[in-house]
Structure formats: structure tokens, C-alpha cells
mmCIF file of C-alpha atoms in Angstrom:
data_model
loop_
_atom_site.group_PDB
_atom_site.id
_atom_site.type_symbol
_atom_site.label_atom_id
_atom_site.label_comp_id
_atom_site.label_asym_id
_atom_site.label_seq_id
_atom_site.Cartn_x
_atom_site.Cartn_y
_atom_site.Cartn_z
ATOM 1 C CA UNK A 441 0.000 0.000 0.000
ATOM 2 C CA UNK A 442 2.365 2.647 -1.256
ATOM 3 C CA UNK A 443 0.982 6.105 -1.961
ATOM 4 C CA UNK A 444 3.548 6.777 -4.675
ATOM 5 C CA UNK A 445 3.837 3.344 -6.214
ATOM 6 C CA UNK A 446 1.819 0.184 -6.747
ATOM 7 C CA UNK A 447 1.417 -2.072 -3.721
ATOM 8 C CA UNK A 448 -2.024 -2.137 -2.217
ATOM 9 C CA UNK A 449 -3.726 0.559 -4.187
ATOM 10 C CA UNK A 450 -6.739 2.796 -4.235
ATOM 11 C CA UNK A 451 -9.890 1.389 -5.716
ATOM 12 C CA UNK A 452 -13.107 3.295 -6.152
ATOM 13 C CA UNK A 453 -16.039 1.063 -6.953
ATOM 14 C CA UNK A 454 -18.753 3.478 -8.022
ATOM 15 C CA UNK A 455 -19.665 4.872 -4.632
ATOM 16 C CA UNK A 456 -17.398 2.397 -2.823
ATOM 17 C CA UNK A 457 -13.991 3.781 -1.980
ATOM 18 C CA UNK A 458 -10.900 1.723 -1.175
ATOM 19 C CA UNK A 459 -8.341 4.511 -1.141
ATOM 20 C CA UNK A 460 -5.130 2.626 -0.569
ATOM 21 C CA UNK A 461 -2.893 4.786 -2.710
ATOM 22 C CA UNK A 462 -2.868 7.193 -5.579
ATOM 23 C CA UNK A 463 -0.934 7.372 -8.790
ATOM 24 C CA UNK A 464 -1.094 9.661 -11.764
ATOM 25 C CA UNK A 465 -4.632 9.807 -13.110
ATOM 26 C CA UNK A 466 -3.682 10.020 -16.761
ATOM 27 C CA UNK A 467 -3.919 6.724 -18.621
ATOM 28 C CA UNK A 468 -0.970 5.560 -20.683
ATOM 29 C CA UNK A 469 -1.902 4.313 -24.160
ATOM 30 C CA UNK A 470 -5.236 4.733 -25.876
ATOM 31 C CA UNK A 471 -7.704 3.989 -23.088
ATOM 32 C CA UNK A 472 -9.814 1.812 -25.364
ATOM 33 C CA UNK A 473 -10.419 -1.906 -25.146
ATOM 34 C CA UNK A 474 -10.749 -2.380 -28.906
ATOM 35 C CA UNK A 475 -8.806 -5.462 -29.985
ATOM 36 C CA UNK A 476 -8.232 -7.451 -33.152
ATOM 37 C CA UNK A 477 -7.462 -11.131 -33.628
ATOM 38 C CA UNK A 478 -3.733 -10.552 -33.202
ATOM 39 C CA UNK A 479 -3.977 -7.767 -30.625
ATOM 40 C CA UNK A 480 -4.992 -8.398 -27.027
ATOM 41 C CA UNK A 481 -5.847 -5.589 -24.638
ATOM 42 C CA UNK A 482 -4.428 -5.350 -21.124
ATOM 43 C CA UNK A 483 -5.301 -2.810 -18.451
ATOM 44 C CA UNK A 484 -3.313 -2.317 -15.240
ATOM 45 C CA UNK A 485 -2.978 0.247 -12.418
ATOM 46 C CA UNK A 486 0.653 1.195 -13.043
ATOM 47 C CA UNK A 487 0.736 4.507 -14.960
ATOM 48 C CA UNK A 488 4.129 5.233 -13.422
ATOM 49 C CA UNK A 489 5.547 2.424 -15.585
ATOM 50 C CA UNK A 490 5.569 3.734 -19.147
ATOM 51 C CA UNK A 491 6.088 1.842 -22.405
ATOM 52 C CA UNK A 492 9.878 1.783 -21.936
ATOM 53 C CA UNK A 493 9.716 0.310 -18.427
ATOM 54 C CA UNK A 494 10.730 -3.183 -17.373
ATOM 55 C CA UNK A 495 7.104 -3.856 -16.455
ATOM 56 C CA UNK A 496 5.771 -2.932 -19.899
ATOM 57 C CA UNK A 497 8.417 -5.147 -21.491
ATOM 58 C CA UNK A 498 7.435 -7.955 -19.112
ATOM 59 C CA UNK A 499 3.797 -7.733 -20.230
ATOM 60 C CA UNK A 500 4.777 -7.450 -23.885
ATOM 61 C CA UNK A 501 7.007 -10.508 -23.722
ATOM 62 C CA UNK A 502 4.102 -12.656 -22.489
ATOM 63 C CA UNK A 503 2.120 -11.490 -25.497
ATOM 64 C CA UNK A 504 4.986 -12.414 -27.792
ATOM 65 C CA UNK A 505 5.200 -15.877 -26.246
ATOM 66 C CA UNK A 506 1.475 -16.295 -26.906
ATOM 67 C CA UNK A 507 1.968 -15.142 -30.508
ATOM 68 C CA UNK A 508 0.092 -11.852 -30.208
ATOM 69 C CA UNK A 509 0.676 -8.156 -29.546
ATOM 70 C CA UNK A 510 -0.506 -6.750 -26.224
ATOM 71 C CA UNK A 511 -1.927 -3.243 -26.241
ATOM 72 C CA UNK A 512 -1.420 -2.055 -22.687
ATOM 73 C CA UNK A 513 -3.341 0.790 -21.029
ATOM 74 C CA UNK A 514 -2.358 1.986 -17.562
ATOM 75 C CA UNK A 515 -4.780 3.842 -15.311
ATOM 76 C CA UNK A 516 -4.722 5.222 -11.822
ATOM 77 C CA UNK A 517 -6.534 2.517 -9.819
ATOM 78 C CA UNK A 518 -9.434 4.842 -9.062
ATOM 79 C CA UNK A 519 -10.015 5.339 -12.773
ATOM 80 C CA UNK A 520 -9.252 1.715 -13.623
ATOM 81 C CA UNK A 521 -12.092 0.121 -11.699
ATOM 82 C CA UNK A 522 -14.612 2.723 -12.846
ATOM 83 C CA UNK A 523 -13.431 2.356 -16.449
ATOM 84 C CA UNK A 524 -13.638 -1.432 -16.160
ATOM 85 C CA UNK A 525 -17.227 -1.308 -14.907
ATOM 86 C CA UNK A 526 -18.156 1.063 -17.724
ATOM 87 C CA UNK A 527 -16.471 -1.148 -20.333
ATOM 88 C CA UNK A 528 -18.339 -4.155 -18.950
ATOM 89 C CA UNK A 529 -21.655 -2.348 -19.273
ATOM 90 C CA UNK A 530 -20.829 -1.384 -22.862
ATOM 91 C CA UNK A 531 -19.659 -4.886 -23.792
ATOM 92 C CA UNK A 532 -16.221 -3.547 -24.621
ATOM 93 C CA UNK A 533 -14.063 -4.989 -21.844
ATOM 94 C CA UNK A 534 -10.345 -5.647 -22.373
ATOM 95 C CA UNK A 535 -8.985 -9.175 -22.495
ATOM 96 C CA UNK A 536 -7.085 -8.848 -19.228
ATOM 97 C CA UNK A 537 -7.402 -6.495 -16.255
ATOM 98 C CA UNK A 538 -4.915 -6.379 -13.415
ATOM 99 C CA UNK A 539 -6.828 -5.269 -10.310
ATOM 100 C CA UNK A 540 -6.046 -4.451 -6.700
ATOM 101 C CA UNK A 541 -7.340 -7.530 -4.885
ATOM 102 C CA UNK A 542 -10.370 -5.989 -3.098
ATOM 103 C CA UNK A 543 -11.718 -4.820 -6.472
ATOM 104 C CA UNK A 544 -12.024 -8.374 -7.781
ATOM 105 C CA UNK A 545 -15.228 -9.036 -5.808
ATOM 106 C CA UNK A 546 -16.767 -5.825 -7.103
ATOM 107 C CA UNK A 547 -16.255 -6.682 -10.761
ATOM 108 C CA UNK A 548 -17.230 -10.319 -10.173
ATOM 109 C CA UNK A 549 -20.410 -9.230 -8.420
ATOM 110 C CA UNK A 550 -21.188 -7.034 -11.448
ATOM 111 C CA UNK A 551 -21.036 -10.154 -13.612
ATOM 112 C CA UNK A 552 -18.183 -8.981 -15.795
ATOM 113 C CA UNK A 553 -15.466 -11.494 -14.857
ATOM 114 C CA UNK A 554 -14.952 -15.057 -16.037
ATOM 115 C CA UNK A 555 -14.296 -17.500 -13.200
ATOM 116 C CA UNK A 556 -11.032 -19.391 -13.371
ATOM 117 C CA UNK A 557 -12.970 -22.685 -13.566
ATOM 118 C CA UNK A 558 -14.869 -21.467 -16.626
ATOM 119 C CA UNK A 559 -11.652 -20.101 -18.038
ATOM 120 C CA UNK A 560 -9.888 -23.420 -17.485
ATOM 121 C CA UNK A 561 -6.976 -22.253 -15.334
ATOM 122 C CA UNK A 562 -5.881 -24.414 -12.401
ATOM 123 C CA UNK A 563 -5.534 -22.328 -9.231
ATOM 124 C CA UNK A 564 -4.423 -25.114 -6.861
ATOM 125 C CA UNK A 565 -0.770 -24.032 -6.897
ATOM 126 C CA UNK A 566 -1.486 -20.571 -5.459
ATOM 127 C CA UNK A 567 -1.295 -20.029 -1.706
ATOM 128 C CA UNK A 568 -4.810 -20.445 -0.318
ATOM 129 C CA UNK A 569 -4.589 -17.430 1.957
ATOM 130 C CA UNK A 570 -3.615 -15.224 -1.004
ATOM 131 C CA UNK A 571 -6.010 -16.464 -3.653
ATOM 132 C CA UNK A 572 -8.900 -16.198 -1.173
ATOM 133 C CA UNK A 573 -9.044 -12.461 -1.897
ATOM 134 C CA UNK A 574 -10.199 -13.320 -5.432
ATOM 135 C CA UNK A 575 -12.991 -15.649 -4.332
ATOM 136 C CA UNK A 576 -16.683 -14.855 -4.200
ATOM 137 C CA UNK A 577 -19.498 -17.297 -3.461
ATOM 138 C CA UNK A 578 -17.273 -20.313 -3.923
ATOM 139 C CA UNK A 579 -15.782 -19.264 -7.247
ATOM 140 C CA UNK A 580 -12.335 -17.828 -7.994
ATOM 141 C CA UNK A 581 -12.262 -14.826 -10.306
ATOM 142 C CA UNK A 582 -8.581 -13.997 -10.505
ATOM 143 C CA UNK A 583 -5.061 -15.075 -9.654
ATOM 144 C CA UNK A 584 -2.514 -13.075 -7.656
ATOM 145 C CA UNK A 585 0.639 -12.009 -9.466
ATOM 146 C CA UNK A 586 2.261 -11.494 -6.082
ATOM 147 C CA UNK A 587 1.549 -10.045 -2.676
ATOM 148 C CA UNK A 588 2.818 -7.527 -0.215
ATOM 149 C CA UNK A 589 1.924 -6.942 3.392
ATOM 150 C CA UNK A 590 2.934 -5.229 6.644
ATOM 151 C CA UNK A 591 5.544 -5.686 9.350
ATOM 152 C CA UNK A 592 7.318 -3.529 11.934
ATOM 153 C CA UNK A 593 10.490 -1.901 10.652
ATOM 154 C CA UNK A 594 12.943 -0.971 13.376
ATOM 155 C CA UNK A 595 15.886 1.373 13.793
ATOM 156 C CA UNK A 596 18.653 -0.862 15.121
ATOM 157 C CA UNK A 597 20.657 2.082 16.454
ATOM 158 C CA UNK A 598 17.800 3.174 18.722
ATOM 159 C CA UNK A 599 17.011 -0.348 19.870
ATOM 160 C CA UNK A 600 20.655 -1.060 20.725
ATOM 161 C CA UNK A 601 20.904 2.146 22.750
ATOM 162 C CA UNK A 602 17.677 1.301 24.613
ATOM 163 C CA UNK A 603 18.739 -2.278 25.280
ATOM 164 C CA UNK A 604 15.967 -3.808 23.187
ATOM 165 C CA UNK A 605 16.460 -7.148 21.437
ATOM 166 C CA UNK A 606 14.001 -7.240 18.500
ATOM 167 C CA UNK A 607 13.881 -11.037 18.765
ATOM 168 C CA UNK A 608 12.295 -10.633 22.185
ATOM 169 C CA UNK A 609 9.111 -9.204 20.631
ATOM 170 C CA UNK A 610 6.690 -12.132 20.582
ATOM 171 C CA UNK A 611 3.358 -10.683 21.765
ATOM 172 C CA UNK A 612 1.761 -7.389 22.788
ATOM 173 C CA UNK A 613 3.247 -7.508 26.288
ATOM 174 C CA UNK A 614 6.815 -7.871 25.028
ATOM 175 C CA UNK A 615 6.217 -5.210 22.368
ATOM 176 C CA UNK A 616 4.909 -2.799 24.995
ATOM 177 C CA UNK A 617 7.942 -3.565 27.153
ATOM 178 C CA UNK A 618 10.222 -2.735 24.234
ATOM 179 C CA UNK A 619 8.350 0.497 23.501
ATOM 180 C CA UNK A 620 8.639 1.516 27.167
ATOM 181 C CA UNK A 621 12.422 0.967 27.113
ATOM 182 C CA UNK A 622 12.703 3.189 24.061
ATOM 183 C CA UNK A 623 10.570 5.873 25.648
ATOM 184 C CA UNK A 624 12.553 5.713 28.898
ATOM 185 C CA UNK A 625 15.712 6.182 26.824
ATOM 186 C CA UNK A 626 14.285 9.470 25.544
ATOM 187 C CA UNK A 627 13.469 8.295 22.012
ATOM 188 C CA UNK A 628 10.216 8.083 20.046
ATOM 189 C CA UNK A 629 8.836 4.536 20.221
ATOM 190 C CA UNK A 630 6.547 3.928 17.220
ATOM 191 C CA UNK A 631 4.711 5.532 14.328
ATOM 192 C CA UNK A 632 1.932 4.186 12.136
ATOM 193 C CA UNK A 633 -0.923 5.269 9.885
ATOM 194 C CA UNK A 634 -4.394 5.695 11.372
ATOM 195 C CA UNK A 635 -5.693 8.041 8.668
ATOM 196 C CA UNK A 636 -9.413 8.031 7.903
ATOM 197 C CA UNK A 637 -9.080 6.067 4.673
ATOM 198 C CA UNK A 638 -8.497 2.451 3.647
ATOM 199 C CA UNK A 639 -4.849 2.923 4.615
ATOM 200 C CA UNK A 640 -5.952 3.368 8.227
ATOM 201 C CA UNK A 641 -7.978 0.159 8.171
ATOM 202 C CA UNK A 642 -5.138 -1.656 6.408
ATOM 203 C CA UNK A 643 -2.729 -0.751 9.205
ATOM 204 C CA UNK A 644 -5.186 -1.467 12.009
ATOM 205 C CA UNK A 645 -6.189 -4.919 10.757
ATOM 206 C CA UNK A 646 -3.100 -6.791 12.053
ATOM 207 C CA UNK A 647 -3.886 -5.616 15.573
ATOM 208 C CA UNK A 648 -7.624 -6.213 15.113
ATOM 209 C CA UNK A 649 -7.144 -9.717 13.732
ATOM 210 C CA UNK A 650 -4.228 -10.342 16.103
ATOM 211 C CA UNK A 651 -6.584 -9.805 19.027
ATOM 212 C CA UNK A 652 -8.933 -12.424 17.585
ATOM 213 C CA UNK A 653 -11.536 -9.976 16.240
ATOM 214 C CA UNK A 654 -13.612 -10.571 13.099
ATOM 215 C CA UNK A 655 -14.791 -8.005 10.562
ATOM 216 C CA UNK A 656 -18.357 -9.227 10.987
ATOM 217 C CA UNK A 657 -18.365 -7.922 14.574
ATOM 218 C CA UNK A 658 -16.517 -4.619 14.871
ATOM 219 C CA UNK A 659 -17.481 -4.042 18.496
ATOM 220 C CA UNK A 660 -16.425 -7.404 19.949
ATOM 221 C CA UNK A 661 -14.339 -7.413 23.153
ATOM 222 C CA UNK A 662 -11.327 -8.475 21.044
ATOM 223 C CA UNK A 663 -11.814 -5.526 18.678
ATOM 224 C CA UNK A 664 -12.029 -3.139 21.633
ATOM 225 C CA UNK A 665 -8.774 -4.581 23.009
ATOM 226 C CA UNK A 666 -7.020 -3.781 19.719
ATOM 227 C CA UNK A 667 -8.290 -0.221 19.613
ATOM 228 C CA UNK A 668 -7.460 0.222 23.313
ATOM 229 C CA UNK A 669 -3.864 -0.670 22.443
ATOM 230 C CA UNK A 670 -3.573 2.014 19.765
ATOM 231 C CA UNK A 671 -5.505 4.521 21.859
ATOM 232 C CA UNK A 672 -3.195 4.010 24.836
ATOM 233 C CA UNK A 673 -0.143 4.525 22.624
ATOM 234 C CA UNK A 674 -1.463 7.865 21.379
ATOM 235 C CA UNK A 675 -2.664 9.052 24.791
ATOM 236 C CA UNK A 676 0.630 8.320 26.576
ATOM 237 C CA UNK A 677 2.884 9.545 23.767
ATOM 238 C CA UNK A 678 4.181 6.136 22.703
ATOM 239 C CA UNK A 679 2.862 7.019 19.223
ATOM 240 C CA UNK A 680 2.599 10.623 17.995
ATOM 241 C CA UNK A 681 -0.710 12.446 17.530
ATOM 242 C CA UNK A 682 0.214 12.711 13.850
ATOM 243 C CA UNK A 683 -0.844 9.088 13.312
ATOM 244 C CA UNK A 684 -4.443 10.292 13.016
ATOM 245 C CA UNK A 685 -3.597 12.044 9.742
ATOM 246 C CA UNK A 686 -0.573 9.985 8.692
ATOM 247 C CA UNK A 687 -0.676 8.236 5.352
ATOM 248 C CA UNK A 688 1.679 5.300 5.056
ATOM 249 C CA UNK A 689 4.091 7.486 3.111
ATOM 250 C CA UNK A 690 4.005 10.143 5.831
ATOM 251 C CA UNK A 691 4.658 7.473 8.440
ATOM 252 C CA UNK A 692 7.625 6.263 6.453
ATOM 253 C CA UNK A 693 9.009 9.780 6.142
ATOM 254 C CA UNK A 694 8.789 10.059 9.945
ATOM 255 C CA UNK A 695 10.708 6.823 10.324
ATOM 256 C CA UNK A 696 13.424 7.937 7.890
ATOM 257 C CA UNK A 697 14.206 10.930 10.118
ATOM 258 C CA UNK A 698 15.905 8.388 12.390
ATOM 259 C CA UNK A 699 13.873 9.542 15.395
ATOM 260 C CA UNK A 700 11.502 6.559 15.705
ATOM 261 C CA UNK A 701 12.357 3.079 16.918
ATOM 262 C CA UNK A 702 9.545 1.348 15.018
ATOM 263 C CA UNK A 703 7.282 2.035 12.065
ATOM 264 C CA UNK A 704 4.487 -0.135 10.745
ATOM 265 C CA UNK A 705 4.908 -0.296 6.995
ATOM 266 C CA UNK A 706 5.081 -2.591 4.028
ATOM 267 C CA UNK A 707 7.127 -4.688 1.683
ATOM 268 C CA UNK A 708 7.290 -1.793 -0.768
ATOM 269 C CA UNK A 709 9.703 0.058 1.544
ATOM 270 C CA UNK A 710 12.421 -2.625 1.360
ATOM 271 C CA UNK A 711 14.644 -0.614 -0.985
ATOM 272 C CA UNK A 712 14.103 2.614 0.911
ATOM 273 C CA UNK A 713 14.960 0.936 4.217
ATOM 274 C CA UNK A 714 18.207 -0.353 2.744
ATOM 275 C CA UNK A 715 19.171 3.211 1.855
ATOM 276 C CA UNK A 716 18.208 4.727 5.231
ATOM 277 C CA UNK A 717 20.869 6.608 7.154
ATOM 278 C CA UNK A 718 20.778 3.998 9.930
ATOM 279 C CA UNK A 719 20.668 0.175 10.114
ATOM 280 C CA UNK A 720 17.176 -1.274 9.903
ATOM 281 C CA UNK A 721 15.440 -4.614 10.318
ATOM 282 C CA UNK A 722 11.920 -5.970 10.609
ATOM 283 C CA UNK A 723 9.926 -8.010 13.095
ATOM 284 C CA UNK A 724 6.558 -9.577 12.411
ATOM 285 C CA UNK A 725 3.581 -7.786 13.928
ATOM 286 C CA UNK A 726 2.790 -9.896 16.986
ATOM 287 C CA UNK A 727 -0.632 -11.267 17.852
ATOM 288 C CA UNK A 728 -1.914 -10.322 21.297
ATOM 289 C CA UNK A 729 -1.043 -13.607 22.979
ATOM 290 C CA UNK A 730 1.910 -14.590 20.806
ATOM 291 C CA UNK A 731 2.707 -15.676 17.296
ATOM 292 C CA UNK A 732 2.425 -13.634 14.128
ATOM 293 C CA UNK A 733 -0.712 -11.571 13.621
ATOM 294 C CA UNK A 734 -2.520 -12.038 10.311
ATOM 295 C CA UNK A 735 -1.663 -9.006 8.207
ATOM 296 C CA UNK A 736 -3.757 -7.827 5.240
ATOM 297 C CA UNK A 737 -2.554 -8.670 1.763
ATOM 298 C CA UNK A 738 -1.951 -6.010 -0.797
ATOM 299 C CA UNK A 739 -1.298 -6.730 -4.423
ATOM 300 C CA UNK A 740 -2.939 -7.208 -7.751
ATOM 301 C CA UNK A 741 -4.886 -10.047 -9.340
ATOM 302 C CA UNK A 742 -5.017 -10.918 -13.026
ATOM 303 C CA UNK A 743 -8.665 -11.140 -14.043
ATOM 304 C CA UNK A 744 -10.341 -12.116 -17.312
ATOM 305 C CA UNK A 745 -13.401 -10.067 -18.289
ATOM 306 C CA UNK A 746 -16.228 -11.863 -20.057
ATOM 307 C CA UNK A 747 -15.745 -11.756 -23.848
ATOM 308 C CA UNK A 748 -18.401 -12.138 -26.545
ATOM 309 C CA UNK A 749 -15.920 -14.240 -28.505
ATOM 310 C CA UNK A 750 -14.952 -17.026 -26.107
ATOM 311 C CA UNK A 751 -12.290 -18.243 -28.548
ATOM 312 C CA UNK A 752 -10.120 -15.367 -27.340
ATOM 313 C CA UNK A 753 -9.699 -17.139 -23.992
ATOM 314 C CA UNK A 754 -7.293 -19.658 -25.546
ATOM 315 C CA UNK A 755 -4.631 -17.004 -26.098
ATOM 316 C CA UNK A 756 -5.507 -15.121 -22.908
ATOM 317 C CA UNK A 757 -4.816 -18.317 -20.975
ATOM 318 C CA UNK A 758 -1.315 -18.491 -22.480
ATOM 319 C CA UNK A 759 -0.683 -14.894 -21.387
ATOM 320 C CA UNK A 760 -1.798 -15.633 -17.817
ATOM 321 C CA UNK A 761 0.279 -18.799 -17.651
ATOM 322 C CA UNK A 762 3.340 -16.860 -18.800
ATOM 323 C CA UNK A 763 2.790 -14.280 -16.057
ATOM 324 C CA UNK A 764 2.412 -16.882 -13.314
ATOM 325 C CA UNK A 765 5.091 -19.514 -13.885
ATOM 326 C CA UNK A 766 7.564 -19.650 -10.958
ATOM 327 C CA UNK A 767 10.062 -17.773 -13.135
ATOM 328 C CA UNK A 768 7.382 -15.303 -14.203
ATOM 329 C CA UNK A 769 6.359 -14.574 -10.616
ATOM 330 C CA UNK A 770 9.990 -13.998 -9.673
ATOM 331 C CA UNK A 771 10.456 -11.663 -12.630
ATOM 332 C CA UNK A 772 7.396 -9.685 -11.565
ATOM 333 C CA UNK A 773 8.584 -9.641 -7.947
ATOM 334 C CA UNK A 774 12.033 -8.365 -8.850
ATOM 335 C CA UNK A 775 10.646 -5.888 -11.384
ATOM 336 C CA UNK A 776 8.746 -4.188 -8.594
ATOM 337 C CA UNK A 777 11.400 -4.917 -5.936
ATOM 338 C CA UNK A 778 8.905 -5.800 -3.233
ATOM 339 C CA UNK A 779 6.390 -8.295 -4.603
ATOM 340 C CA UNK A 780 6.426 -11.729 -2.973
ATOM 341 C CA UNK A 781 5.401 -14.543 -5.377
ATOM 342 C CA UNK A 782 2.031 -16.137 -4.671
ATOM 343 C CA UNK A 783 3.109 -19.782 -5.015
ATOM 344 C CA UNK A 784 5.480 -21.917 -2.951
ATOM 345 C CA UNK A 785 7.674 -22.574 -5.994
ATOM 346 C CA UNK A 786 7.856 -18.874 -6.781
ATOM 347 C CA UNK A 787 8.736 -18.034 -3.183
ATOM 348 C CA UNK A 788 11.558 -20.569 -3.145
ATOM 349 C CA UNK A 789 12.851 -19.210 -6.428
ATOM 350 C CA UNK A 790 12.886 -15.580 -5.284
ATOM 351 C CA UNK A 791 14.592 -16.525 -1.998
ATOM 352 C CA UNK A 792 17.335 -18.218 -4.017
ATOM 353 C CA UNK A 793 17.981 -14.812 -5.598
ATOM 354 C CA UNK A 794 17.139 -12.579 -2.626
ATOM 355 C CA UNK A 795 17.635 -14.441 0.713
ATOM 356 C CA UNK A 796 16.952 -11.234 2.613
ATOM 357 C CA UNK A 797 13.283 -11.459 1.635
ATOM 358 C CA UNK A 798 12.738 -14.436 3.962
ATOM 359 C CA UNK A 799 10.951 -12.433 6.709
ATOM 360 C CA UNK A 800 8.604 -10.996 4.102
ATOM 361 C CA UNK A 801 7.871 -14.415 2.626
ATOM 362 C CA UNK A 802 6.966 -15.540 6.149
ATOM 363 C CA UNK A 803 4.756 -12.467 6.621
ATOM 364 C CA UNK A 804 2.920 -13.113 3.352
ATOM 365 C CA UNK A 805 2.351 -16.756 4.306
ATOM 366 C CA UNK A 806 0.454 -15.688 7.424
ATOM 367 C CA UNK A 807 -1.373 -12.801 5.736
ATOM 368 C CA UNK A 808 -5.076 -12.622 4.971
ATOM 369 C CA UNK A 809 -7.135 -11.034 2.194
ATOM 370 C CA UNK A 810 -9.369 -8.196 3.260
ATOM 371 C CA UNK A 811 -12.334 -9.599 1.332
ATOM 372 C CA UNK A 812 -11.709 -13.141 2.621
ATOM 373 C CA UNK A 813 -14.414 -14.929 4.618
ATOM 374 C CA UNK A 814 -16.687 -14.207 1.639
ATOM 375 C CA UNK A 815 -17.049 -10.550 2.642
ATOM 376 C CA UNK A 816 -16.746 -9.568 -1.014
ATOM 377 C CA UNK A 817 -18.373 -6.226 -1.762
ATOM 378 C CA UNK A 818 -19.351 -5.786 1.901
ATOM 379 C CA UNK A 819 -15.715 -5.246 2.859
ATOM 380 C CA UNK A 820 -15.384 -1.593 1.724
ATOM 381 C CA UNK A 821 -18.460 -0.631 3.757
ATOM 382 C CA UNK A 822 -17.183 -2.460 6.827
ATOM 383 C CA UNK A 823 -13.742 -0.927 6.388
ATOM 384 C CA UNK A 824 -15.106 2.597 6.206
ATOM 385 C CA UNK A 825 -17.015 2.018 9.436
ATOM 386 C CA UNK A 826 -13.850 0.609 11.031
ATOM 387 C CA UNK A 827 -11.558 3.495 10.088
ATOM 388 C CA UNK A 828 -14.250 5.937 11.220
ATOM 389 C CA UNK A 829 -14.341 4.223 14.617
ATOM 390 C CA UNK A 830 -10.560 4.269 14.920
ATOM 391 C CA UNK A 831 -10.529 7.990 14.131
ATOM 392 C CA UNK A 832 -13.206 8.736 16.731
ATOM 393 C CA UNK A 833 -11.275 6.919 19.441
ATOM 394 C CA UNK A 834 -7.829 8.312 18.670
ATOM 395 C CA UNK A 835 -9.141 11.870 18.387
ATOM 396 C CA UNK A 836 -10.790 11.568 21.804
ATOM 397 C CA UNK A 837 -14.315 11.956 20.436
ATOM 398 C CA UNK A 838 -15.385 8.610 21.911
ATOM 399 C CA UNK A 839 -14.033 5.740 23.974
ATOM 400 C CA UNK A 840 -12.778 2.765 21.969
ATOM 401 C CA UNK A 841 -15.829 0.736 23.061
ATOM 402 C CA UNK A 842 -18.313 3.441 22.091
ATOM 403 C CA UNK A 843 -16.498 4.227 18.849
ATOM 404 C CA UNK A 844 -16.620 0.580 17.762
ATOM 405 C CA UNK A 845 -20.234 0.191 18.851
ATOM 406 C CA UNK A 846 -21.091 3.055 16.500
ATOM 407 C CA UNK A 847 -18.889 1.500 13.822
ATOM 408 C CA UNK A 848 -20.762 -1.805 14.026
ATOM 409 C CA UNK A 849 -24.100 -0.003 13.697
ATOM 410 C CA UNK A 850 -22.755 1.939 10.689
ATOM 411 C CA UNK A 851 -21.503 -1.245 9.017
ATOM 412 C CA UNK A 852 -24.771 -3.119 9.578
ATOM 413 C CA UNK A 853 -26.768 -0.254 8.085
ATOM 414 C CA UNK A 854 -24.412 0.049 5.108
ATOM 415 C CA UNK A 855 -24.582 -3.628 4.173
ATOM 416 C CA UNK A 856 -28.277 -3.920 4.914
ATOM 417 C CA UNK A 857 -28.082 -6.426 7.754
#
């Protein structure tokens, strides 16, 4: 979920907003889905990667292997989903759309995507926890080209000075003990993003799920425990008041000042962390009582819109297979520098090239799709209620319990339960 790059991106589904990040709004290429027998159309949310980029060449090479030319159009994710829905209504959808994973349910629910069973693509090799984000009502409507997720980056210099061993962080109690040592040493303990957008929900979910809470019950005792944790951090100065308005990029900029011991952020900051002016590392976000908390998955799915001419699927299948071989997943992962392959074979292959990605592979293996549990198109409504509740609590407008009680009522009304 990177505000300047791809990761877990913004998606606006008509009136449903999943504002994970924002890119340039101008589409690259023609913006039309018109295709001929030897030309296949491909839409993706990467306008920052122009026709000369490694990504564009990656897409083009899969077309060449399938014996066709790919006409690629890149949109800001906000525009992409809206444009896709419009194209579906007009019967002019492209052959392939690469979508941020929560958008898959929206387009599937609109009836514009071909299920992978109908398409004839075997999905068994993809990690179940990752592909679940593309499932709706028992059918799979897309395949993940990779995944990214969250962890806690740390400033080793600050931890060493405070006498904190990052390996000691196993649960909330040990994390709080580490944060207290940092604070007692006169340093800033942690920063994160609690902004009133999808980014805020994205960052809160590891703590919410790590407490044992479920998105179907926002005001459960476990959910209140998670919000109490964040609220306590803000009230006692463990986390700065700025978290209420912090985007993930802003949080990262705070961390790069070298003043914070920890920052919650994602796989997409790997390269930036390596270039920081201080040594860094990561620890998994701990669950309340120990173990790794489930973190939300970011990343795109390849989807196949319904075509009037079903014969086109034969070539489209070759394009998708090219993109998702173990070697193809590694090439995509290294092209973007922070994408973890979505199959066990792909993960082993990327670790052979980049052993330092091991903690992130582990994080992705324990991650969870936001639309999993068959939440589908209900997720954006639930998420908006959740981030609204988090904002109310952290701003002092309501107690965590009251804020989440209101959030649950808002979610139930929004989804019609």
C-alpha cells in the first residue's frame, strides 16, 4: 500500500472507496479496449511504468510468447475500476485487467469477470490465503501475481541504545515492554498510519485480527482490546498524535528521520529501508497472545473479463500462464522490488535470488485477504465504518468501546443487515 507506487492501491467502486494509494490519473496508451485477432488488450494500475519500463516489457514478452501483440493501457486505480465497470456495461471490456485484490469481488459481483474454472486455469498451486481475496461465493475470479503486506520496521541504532532485542518481541506484552524501554531512553517509540481512509484500516487490521476480532463484529471485546492498544499509545505519547492524519508514506518519512524506533509499513519500503541513514530490520507484527498476527494482503490479481468471442480465452490463458510460472512470478517480484510470489515454488525461487526477503515471505504466508471470509463487496463498507471508529477513538471523540459500537451499527446499516 504505497501512496507513490503500486502495492495495495486505491480502488473506487462506483460509490465504494478503497483509497489505498494514488498514482497519476492520466492513462498511458489509448484507453480503449478495442482489440483485433492478433492484438490483445491489457489494463493495469501502473501509470508510473511507461512503455519503456521493465514492467511494460514484461507484459509485452508474455504477449509475444502467446503469438500476439498486447496493447497495454495503464490507469490510476481509481479510474481503472470505474473504467472497467463502464467497459463491462458497454460490452467492450479488455482481455485482461490487473486489479487491486479488493476490487475483484466488485467486478465479479457485477457479472463482468470469467471464473477461473470457466476459463480453465488451475488455481491449486497458489497459496490459499492469497487467492482467497479473489474468491466470491465459492468461485475464484482472478489469480494473484504477487503479494505484499505489513511488518514492523525498526531502527537498530535506537534499539541497541535502549537495550531492546528485536527477537524478544513475541506478543503485545513484550512489544509494549520494548516500547517503554525506548521511551525511557528518551526516544520516540513507534509511528503508524491511522488516517481516515483504507490505509488506516489496512494498518489497524493486524492488531484487530491479532486480538482475535472478526470483521463481521466490529465491536467485539477483542476488537475493543485492539483499539485500546492504539488509543493508549497515542494518549501516553508512545505514538505521535500525527498518526491520526498519517498516510503510510508520511509514516515512512517520519521513520526515515531516524527519530523513531519502530514504524508499521510494508514490503514496498524494502529498498528505501536499505538506503536509510541507519541500520534497519523488521519483526513480524505480533498477535496479542503470541505468534504472528494475520496481516492484510496487498497486491494485484489478473482477471479475465467476459468476452463475446470465447475463442479469445485460448490465447488469454497463455498470457496468464506466462505471467504466473515460478520464473514469471519472480520476474514480476524483482521488477517491482517488493512483490512476494504467490506460489510456494515462486517463493523458493525468489529466496534463491534474494535471501533477505525471507521475513517478508513468512509475513505473506500468514497474511489474509481483506475480502476473505466471503465478505466480497461488503468489505469496503465495513472498512469505512472501522476506520471511522478508529478515528473517533484516537481523536478523543469517543471511547474505543463506544467508537466501535457506533462502527458496528454503521456497518450493519451500510450492508443492509
